[in-house]
Coordinates of C-alpha atoms in Angstrom, one line a residue:
X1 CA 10.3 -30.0 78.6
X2 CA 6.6 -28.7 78.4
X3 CA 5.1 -30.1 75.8
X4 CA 2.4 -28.0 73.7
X5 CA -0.1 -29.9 71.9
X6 CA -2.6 -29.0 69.6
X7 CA -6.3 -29.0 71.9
X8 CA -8.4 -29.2 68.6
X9 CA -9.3 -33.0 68.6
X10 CA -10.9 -35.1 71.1
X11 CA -12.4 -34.3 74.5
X12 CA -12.4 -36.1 77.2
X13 CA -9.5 -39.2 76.4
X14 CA -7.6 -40.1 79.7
X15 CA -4.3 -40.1 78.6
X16 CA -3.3 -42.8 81.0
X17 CA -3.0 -46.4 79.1
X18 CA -6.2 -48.2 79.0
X19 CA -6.2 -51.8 79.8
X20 CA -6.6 -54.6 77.2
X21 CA -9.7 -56.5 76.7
X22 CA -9.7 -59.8 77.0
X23 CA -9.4 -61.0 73.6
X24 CA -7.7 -64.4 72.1
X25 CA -4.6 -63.0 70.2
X26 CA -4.8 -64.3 66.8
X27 CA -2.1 -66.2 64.7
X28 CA 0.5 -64.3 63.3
X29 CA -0.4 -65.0 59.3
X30 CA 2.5 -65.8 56.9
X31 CA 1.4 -63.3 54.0
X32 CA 3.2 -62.0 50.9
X33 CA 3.9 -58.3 50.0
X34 CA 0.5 -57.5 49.4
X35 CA -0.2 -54.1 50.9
X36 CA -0.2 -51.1 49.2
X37 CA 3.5 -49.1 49.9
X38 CA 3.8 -45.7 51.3
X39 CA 6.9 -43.3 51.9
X40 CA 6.4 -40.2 54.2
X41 CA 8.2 -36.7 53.0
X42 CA 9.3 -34.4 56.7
X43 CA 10.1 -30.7 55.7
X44 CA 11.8 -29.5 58.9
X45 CA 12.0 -25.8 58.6
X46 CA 8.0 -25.1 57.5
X47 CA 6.6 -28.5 59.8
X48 CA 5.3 -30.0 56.4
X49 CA 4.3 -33.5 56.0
X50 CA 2.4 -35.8 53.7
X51 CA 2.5 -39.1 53.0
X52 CA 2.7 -40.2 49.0
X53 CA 2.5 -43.9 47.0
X54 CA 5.3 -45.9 45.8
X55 CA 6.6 -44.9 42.1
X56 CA 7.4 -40.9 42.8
X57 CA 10.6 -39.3 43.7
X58 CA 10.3 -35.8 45.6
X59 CA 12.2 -33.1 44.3
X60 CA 11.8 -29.2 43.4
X61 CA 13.2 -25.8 44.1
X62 CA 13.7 -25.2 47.4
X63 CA 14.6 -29.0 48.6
X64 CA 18.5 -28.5 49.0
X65 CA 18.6 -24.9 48.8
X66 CA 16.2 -23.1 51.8
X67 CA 14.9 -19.6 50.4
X68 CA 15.1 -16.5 52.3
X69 CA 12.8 -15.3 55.1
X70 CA 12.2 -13.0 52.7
X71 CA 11.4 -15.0 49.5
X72 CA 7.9 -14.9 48.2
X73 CA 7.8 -18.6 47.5
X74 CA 9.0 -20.4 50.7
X75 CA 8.2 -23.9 49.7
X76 CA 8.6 -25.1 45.9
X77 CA 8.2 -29.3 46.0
X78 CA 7.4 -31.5 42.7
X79 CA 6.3 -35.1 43.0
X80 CA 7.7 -36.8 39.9
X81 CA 6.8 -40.7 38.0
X82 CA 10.5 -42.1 38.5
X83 CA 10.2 -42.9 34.9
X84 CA 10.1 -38.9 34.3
X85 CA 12.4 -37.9 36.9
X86 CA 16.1 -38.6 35.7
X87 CA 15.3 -36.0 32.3
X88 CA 12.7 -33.8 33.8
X89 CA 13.8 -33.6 38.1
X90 CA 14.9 -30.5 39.4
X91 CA 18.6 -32.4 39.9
X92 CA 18.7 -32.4 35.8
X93 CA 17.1 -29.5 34.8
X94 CA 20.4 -28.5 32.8
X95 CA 19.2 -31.0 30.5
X96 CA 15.3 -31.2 30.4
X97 CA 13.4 -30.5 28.1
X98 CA 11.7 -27.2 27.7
X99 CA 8.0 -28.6 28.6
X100 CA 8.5 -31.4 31.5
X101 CA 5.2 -33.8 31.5
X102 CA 2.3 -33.8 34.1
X103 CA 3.5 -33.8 37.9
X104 CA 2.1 -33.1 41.4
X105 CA 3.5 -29.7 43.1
X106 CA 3.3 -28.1 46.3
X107 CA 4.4 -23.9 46.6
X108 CA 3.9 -22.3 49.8
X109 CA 3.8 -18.3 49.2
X110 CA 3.7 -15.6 51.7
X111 CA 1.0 -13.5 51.3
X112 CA 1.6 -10.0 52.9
X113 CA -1.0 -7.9 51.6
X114 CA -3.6 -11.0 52.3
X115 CA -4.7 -11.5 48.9
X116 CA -8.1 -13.6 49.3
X117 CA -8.0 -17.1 47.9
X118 CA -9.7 -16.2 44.7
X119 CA -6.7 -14.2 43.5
X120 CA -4.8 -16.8 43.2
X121 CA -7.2 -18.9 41.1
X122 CA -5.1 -19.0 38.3
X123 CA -6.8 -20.3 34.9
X124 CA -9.6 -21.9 36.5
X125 CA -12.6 -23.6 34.1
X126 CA -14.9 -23.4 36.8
X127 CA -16.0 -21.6 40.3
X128 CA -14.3 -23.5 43.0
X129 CA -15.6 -25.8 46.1
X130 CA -15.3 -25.7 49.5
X131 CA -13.2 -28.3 51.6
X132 CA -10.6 -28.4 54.3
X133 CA -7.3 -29.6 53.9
X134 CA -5.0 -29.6 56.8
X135 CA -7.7 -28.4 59.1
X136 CA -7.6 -25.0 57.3
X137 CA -10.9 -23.9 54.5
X138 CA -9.6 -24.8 51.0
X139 CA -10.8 -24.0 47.5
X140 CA -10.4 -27.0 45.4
X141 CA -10.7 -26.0 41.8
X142 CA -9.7 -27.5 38.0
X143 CA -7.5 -25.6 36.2
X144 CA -6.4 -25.5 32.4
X145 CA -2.9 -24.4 30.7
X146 CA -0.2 -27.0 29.2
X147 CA -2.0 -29.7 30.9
X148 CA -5.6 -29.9 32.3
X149 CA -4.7 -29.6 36.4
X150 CA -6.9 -30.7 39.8
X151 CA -5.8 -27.8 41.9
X152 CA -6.2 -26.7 45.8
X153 CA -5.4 -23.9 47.5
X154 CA -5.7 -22.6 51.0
X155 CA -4.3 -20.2 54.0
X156 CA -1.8 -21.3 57.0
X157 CA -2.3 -20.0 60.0
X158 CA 0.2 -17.7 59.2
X159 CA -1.0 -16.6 56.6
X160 CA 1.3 -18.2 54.0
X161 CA -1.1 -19.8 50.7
X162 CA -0.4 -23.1 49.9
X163 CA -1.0 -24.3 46.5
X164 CA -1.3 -28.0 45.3
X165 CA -1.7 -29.5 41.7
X166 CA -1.5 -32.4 39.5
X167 CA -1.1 -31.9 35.9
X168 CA -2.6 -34.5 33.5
X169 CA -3.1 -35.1 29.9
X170 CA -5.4 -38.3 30.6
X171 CA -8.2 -37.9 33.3
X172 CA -7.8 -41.6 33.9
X173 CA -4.6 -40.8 35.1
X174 CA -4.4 -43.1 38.3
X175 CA -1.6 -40.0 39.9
X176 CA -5.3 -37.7 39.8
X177 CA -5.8 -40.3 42.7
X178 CA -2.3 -40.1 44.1
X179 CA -2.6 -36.7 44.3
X180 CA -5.7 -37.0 46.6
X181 CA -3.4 -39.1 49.1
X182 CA -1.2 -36.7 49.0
X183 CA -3.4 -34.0 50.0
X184 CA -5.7 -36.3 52.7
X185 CA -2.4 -36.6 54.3
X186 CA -1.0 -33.1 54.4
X187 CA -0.3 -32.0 57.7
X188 CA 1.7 -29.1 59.2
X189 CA 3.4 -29.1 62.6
X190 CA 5.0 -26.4 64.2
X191 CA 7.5 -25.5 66.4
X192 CA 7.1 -22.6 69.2
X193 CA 10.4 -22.0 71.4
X194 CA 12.0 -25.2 70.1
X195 CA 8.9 -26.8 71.3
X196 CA 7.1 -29.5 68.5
X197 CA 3.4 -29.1 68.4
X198 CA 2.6 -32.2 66.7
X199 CA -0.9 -32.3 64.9
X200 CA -2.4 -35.5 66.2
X201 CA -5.8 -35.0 64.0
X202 CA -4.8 -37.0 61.1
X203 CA -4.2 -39.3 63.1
X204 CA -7.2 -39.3 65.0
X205 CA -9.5 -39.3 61.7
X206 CA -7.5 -42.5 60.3
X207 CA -7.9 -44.6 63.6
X208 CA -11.6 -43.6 63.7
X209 CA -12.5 -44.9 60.1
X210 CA -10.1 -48.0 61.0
X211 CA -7.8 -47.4 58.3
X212 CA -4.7 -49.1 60.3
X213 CA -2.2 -49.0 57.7
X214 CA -2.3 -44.9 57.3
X215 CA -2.7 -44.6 61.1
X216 CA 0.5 -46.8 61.3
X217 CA 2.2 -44.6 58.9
X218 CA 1.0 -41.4 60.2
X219 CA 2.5 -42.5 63.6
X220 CA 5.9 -43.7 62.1
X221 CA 6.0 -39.6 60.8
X222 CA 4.9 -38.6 63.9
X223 CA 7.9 -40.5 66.0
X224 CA 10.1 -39.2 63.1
X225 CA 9.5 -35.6 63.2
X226 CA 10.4 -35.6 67.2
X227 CA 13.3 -37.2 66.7
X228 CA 16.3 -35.3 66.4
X229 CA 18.1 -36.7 64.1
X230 CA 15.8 -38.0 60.9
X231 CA 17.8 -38.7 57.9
X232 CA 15.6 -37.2 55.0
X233 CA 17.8 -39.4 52.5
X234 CA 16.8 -42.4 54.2
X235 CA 14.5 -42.0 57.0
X236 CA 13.8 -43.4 59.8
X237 CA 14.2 -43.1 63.7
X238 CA 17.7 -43.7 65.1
X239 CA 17.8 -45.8 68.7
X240 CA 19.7 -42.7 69.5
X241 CA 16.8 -40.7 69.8
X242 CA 14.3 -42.8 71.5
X243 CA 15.5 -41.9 75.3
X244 CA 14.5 -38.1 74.0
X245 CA 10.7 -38.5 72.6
X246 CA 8.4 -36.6 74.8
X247 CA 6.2 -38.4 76.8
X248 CA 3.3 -36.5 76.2
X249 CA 3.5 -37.4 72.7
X250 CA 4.3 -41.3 73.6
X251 CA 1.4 -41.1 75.7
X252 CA -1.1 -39.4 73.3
X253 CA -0.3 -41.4 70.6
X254 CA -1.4 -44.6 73.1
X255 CA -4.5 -43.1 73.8
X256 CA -5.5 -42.4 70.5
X257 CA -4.6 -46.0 69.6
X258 CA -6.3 -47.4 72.3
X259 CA -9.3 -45.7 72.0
X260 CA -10.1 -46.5 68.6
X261 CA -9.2 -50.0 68.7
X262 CA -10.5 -50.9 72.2
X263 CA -7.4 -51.8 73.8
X264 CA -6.3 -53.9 71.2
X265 CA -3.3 -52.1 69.7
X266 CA -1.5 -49.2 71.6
X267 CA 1.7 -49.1 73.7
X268 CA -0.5 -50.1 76.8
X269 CA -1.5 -53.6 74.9
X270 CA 2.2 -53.9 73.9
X271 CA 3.6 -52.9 77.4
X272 CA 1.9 -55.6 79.0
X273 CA 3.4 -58.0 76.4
X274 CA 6.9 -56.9 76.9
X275 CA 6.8 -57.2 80.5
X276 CA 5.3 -60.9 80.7
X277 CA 8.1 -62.0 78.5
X278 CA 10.0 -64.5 80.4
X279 CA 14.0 -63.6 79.7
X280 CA 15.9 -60.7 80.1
X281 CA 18.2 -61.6 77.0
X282 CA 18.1 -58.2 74.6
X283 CA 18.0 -60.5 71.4
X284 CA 15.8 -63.4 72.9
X285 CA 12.9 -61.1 74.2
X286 CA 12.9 -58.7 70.5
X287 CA 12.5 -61.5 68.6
X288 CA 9.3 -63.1 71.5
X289 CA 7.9 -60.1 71.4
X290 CA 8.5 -59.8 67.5
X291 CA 6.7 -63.4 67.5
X292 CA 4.2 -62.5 69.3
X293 CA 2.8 -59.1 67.8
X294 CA 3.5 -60.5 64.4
X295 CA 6.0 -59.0 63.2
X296 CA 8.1 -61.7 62.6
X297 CA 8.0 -64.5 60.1
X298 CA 8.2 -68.3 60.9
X299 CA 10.5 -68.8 58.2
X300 CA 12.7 -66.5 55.8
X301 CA 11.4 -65.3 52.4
X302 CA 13.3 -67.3 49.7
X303 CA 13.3 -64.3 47.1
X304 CA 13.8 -61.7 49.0
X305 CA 17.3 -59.6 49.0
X306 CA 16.7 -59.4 53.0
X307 CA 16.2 -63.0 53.0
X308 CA 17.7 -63.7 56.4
X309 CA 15.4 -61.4 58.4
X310 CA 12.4 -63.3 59.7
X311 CA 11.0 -59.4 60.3
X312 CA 8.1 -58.6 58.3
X313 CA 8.1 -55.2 56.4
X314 CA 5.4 -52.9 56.5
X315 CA 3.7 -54.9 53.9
X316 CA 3.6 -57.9 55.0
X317 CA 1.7 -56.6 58.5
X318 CA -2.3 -57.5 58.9
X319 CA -3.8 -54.2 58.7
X320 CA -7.2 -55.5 59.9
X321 CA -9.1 -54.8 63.2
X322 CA -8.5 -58.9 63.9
X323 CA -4.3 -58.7 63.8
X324 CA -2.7 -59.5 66.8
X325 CA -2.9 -58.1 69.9
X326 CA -0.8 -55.5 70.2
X327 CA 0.9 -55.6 66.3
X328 CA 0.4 -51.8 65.9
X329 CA 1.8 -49.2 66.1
X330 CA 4.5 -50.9 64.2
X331 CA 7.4 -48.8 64.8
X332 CA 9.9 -49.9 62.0
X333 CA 11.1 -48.4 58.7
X334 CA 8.9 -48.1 55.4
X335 CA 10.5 -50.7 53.2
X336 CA 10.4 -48.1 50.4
X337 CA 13.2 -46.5 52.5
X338 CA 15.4 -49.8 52.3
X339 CA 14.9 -50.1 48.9
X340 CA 16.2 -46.9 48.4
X341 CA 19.5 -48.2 50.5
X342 CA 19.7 -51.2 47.8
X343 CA 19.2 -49.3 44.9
X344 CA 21.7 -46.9 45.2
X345 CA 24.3 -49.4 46.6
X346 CA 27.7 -48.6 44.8
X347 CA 30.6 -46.4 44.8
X348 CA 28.0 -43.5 45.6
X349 CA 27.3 -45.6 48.8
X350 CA 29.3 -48.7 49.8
X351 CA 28.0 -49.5 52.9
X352 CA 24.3 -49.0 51.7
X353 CA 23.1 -53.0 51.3
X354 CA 25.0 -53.4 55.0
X355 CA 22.4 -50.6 56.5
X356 CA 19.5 -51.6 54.8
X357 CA 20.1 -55.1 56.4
X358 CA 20.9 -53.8 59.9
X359 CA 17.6 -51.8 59.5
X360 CA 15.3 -54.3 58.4
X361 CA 16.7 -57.2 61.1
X362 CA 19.9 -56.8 63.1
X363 CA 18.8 -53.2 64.0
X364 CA 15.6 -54.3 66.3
X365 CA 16.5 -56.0 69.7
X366 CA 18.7 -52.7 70.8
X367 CA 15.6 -50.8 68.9
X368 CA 12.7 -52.5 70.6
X369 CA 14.9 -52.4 74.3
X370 CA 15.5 -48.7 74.2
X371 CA 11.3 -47.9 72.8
X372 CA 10.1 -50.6 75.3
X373 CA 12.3 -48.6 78.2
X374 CA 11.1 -45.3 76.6
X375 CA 7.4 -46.3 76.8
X376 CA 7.6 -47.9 80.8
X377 CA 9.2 -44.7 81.8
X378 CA 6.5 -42.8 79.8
X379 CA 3.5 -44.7 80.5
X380 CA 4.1 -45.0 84.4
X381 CA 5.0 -41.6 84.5
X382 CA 1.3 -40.7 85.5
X383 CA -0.5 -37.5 84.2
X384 CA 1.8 -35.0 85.2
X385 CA 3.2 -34.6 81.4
X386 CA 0.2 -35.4 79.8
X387 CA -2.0 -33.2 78.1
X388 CA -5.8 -33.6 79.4
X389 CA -7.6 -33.2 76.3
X390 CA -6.6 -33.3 72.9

């Protein structure tokens, strides 16, 4: 299928893979669970997208329940402390309190009558500033009420206003900062005649300030909002679905990697490790290659639950422009998405622990063989798929 992608980034990338400088690969370090940890919220219907820190659950109005094409709020998301969420979430609000305590939200409101931006500046102490959030002009603005709020608003293409906040009581309140990641990361694709146009500029802008970890991430969101089968509980990109993923997008997504890092990390720099393993044994070559791009441990953690996987987590990877050849993009699952699995392992979910161990070790030879065959067909396939700019 055609693909559509968004021609607002970079001019003048040739999408075919570029080659690998010649560069000693580094050891693969042995490092703890350092690394900051990240989960990624997918809204299907609207294209939505951000990326938030560990220690929130997602919830709100319109999560289970899609509104109406007709509804005035289309979108109605809340970003809880999991120590506030059990009393105060949406799933429990038979029993919360009448005044829930500070939160980040997200509304999304049509706007027929196209209401200007400074309509809906609702209690605001002072005139607002100027920025751009999502690629769109925002207004970002404090607010007062119940709680002193840091507050954003702006226009979709459509037309829709999106609103963001964080309530706080302290301004030392580290989720002030949370609630900036939250908003850096906020992107909206879209979908035209069952066609995904992905928006690769977030992407872009993290590769070009060499922030690996959020490119990494933003690229794990990316493969998981073109695959067809994401598991919002748990999510994370089925083997299934790999044969499917556009090329165009496979292939922009190297070119952006390469680019940035100078042939360092990318599917061309992992394409030619692949291929110049020696055996053709599924398990054997996923766990070389593993080896080899550092992804794997040399031996198990000790405290760890998962302590028979020698695969790293996305914590434990070296997001540093000196990493192994070829380590990123690292295509597994957020370990805040296994831990998930093990927490709510019990009658609710009896087979839980079982996939959160298949996903973070028996799950990658038959992963790795059907990406590695997804990427040769992709990558070889010339420029007849892929977009010429960006």
């Amino acid at each position: 299928m055609e693909r559509i992608l968004l021609a607002v980034l970079i001019t003048g990338l040739a999408i075919a893979g570029e080659p690998i400088h010649g560069r000693a690969q580094s050891p693969s370090p042995d490092l703890s669970p350092a690394n900051p940890r990240y989960d990624i919220y997918l809204n299907y219907p609207d294209g939505l997208r951000f990326i938030y820190p560990a220690g929130y659950q997602v919830d709100g109005a319109t999560q289970y329940t899609p509104p109406s094409p007709e509804a005035a709020l289309q979108v109605s998301l809340d970003l809880w402390k999991v120590a506030d969420y059990s009393p105060f979430g949406m799933m429990y609000n038979a029993t919360a309190p009448t005044e829930p305590p500070p939160h980040i939200s997200i509304d999304i409101w049509q706007n027929p009558a196209g209401r200007p931006l400074s309509d809906w500046m609702e209690l605001a102490t002072a005139p607002g500033t100027v920025t751009t959030v999502a690629g769109q002009g925002a207004i970002a603005y404090t607010a007062t009420g119940l709680y002193e709020s840091d507050v954003v608003l702006f226009t979709q293409a459509n037309g829709d206003v999106v609103k963001l906040q964080v309530e706080y009581s302290d301004a030392n309140d580290p989720m002030r900062q949370h609630f900036q990641t939250v908003v850096e990361s906020l992107t909206f694709d879209t979908t035209t005649s069952a066609v995904i146009e992905v928006d690769y500029r977030r992407l872009q802008d993290t590769l070009r300030d060499g922030d690996w970890q959020a490119a990494n991430l933003e690229t794990i969101a990316i493969l998981m909002r073109l695959a067809s089968s994401y598991d919002y509980t748990y999510p994370h990109i089925e083997t299934d679905d790999i044969a499917d993923l556009p090329c165009a997008d496979l292939q922009t997504i190297n070119t952006l990697w390469s680019r940035y890092s100078e042939g360092r990390y990318g599917l061309t720099a992992q394409q030619a490790i692949w291929r110049s393993l020696p055996t053709s044994d599924p398990s054997q070559r996923a766990e070389q290659y593993g080896d080899q791009l550092g992804w794997r441990l040399t031996e198990p953690p000790t405290a760890d639950f998962l302590s028979n996987s020698l695969w790293r987590s996305d914590t434990e990877l070296l997001y540093t422009a000196v990493a192994p050849v070829g380590q990123f993009p690292w295509p597994g699952v957020p370990s805040l998405t296994t831990d998930r699995m093990l927490q709510n392992s019990g009658p609710a979910c009896g087979s839980c622990s079982v996939d959160a161990m298949y996903i973070q070790s028996d799950r990658w030879p038959d992963f790795l063989n059907a990406f590695m065959t997804r990427v040769d067909d992709c990558l070889c396939a010339g420029d007849t798929t892929a977009p010429k700019t960006l």
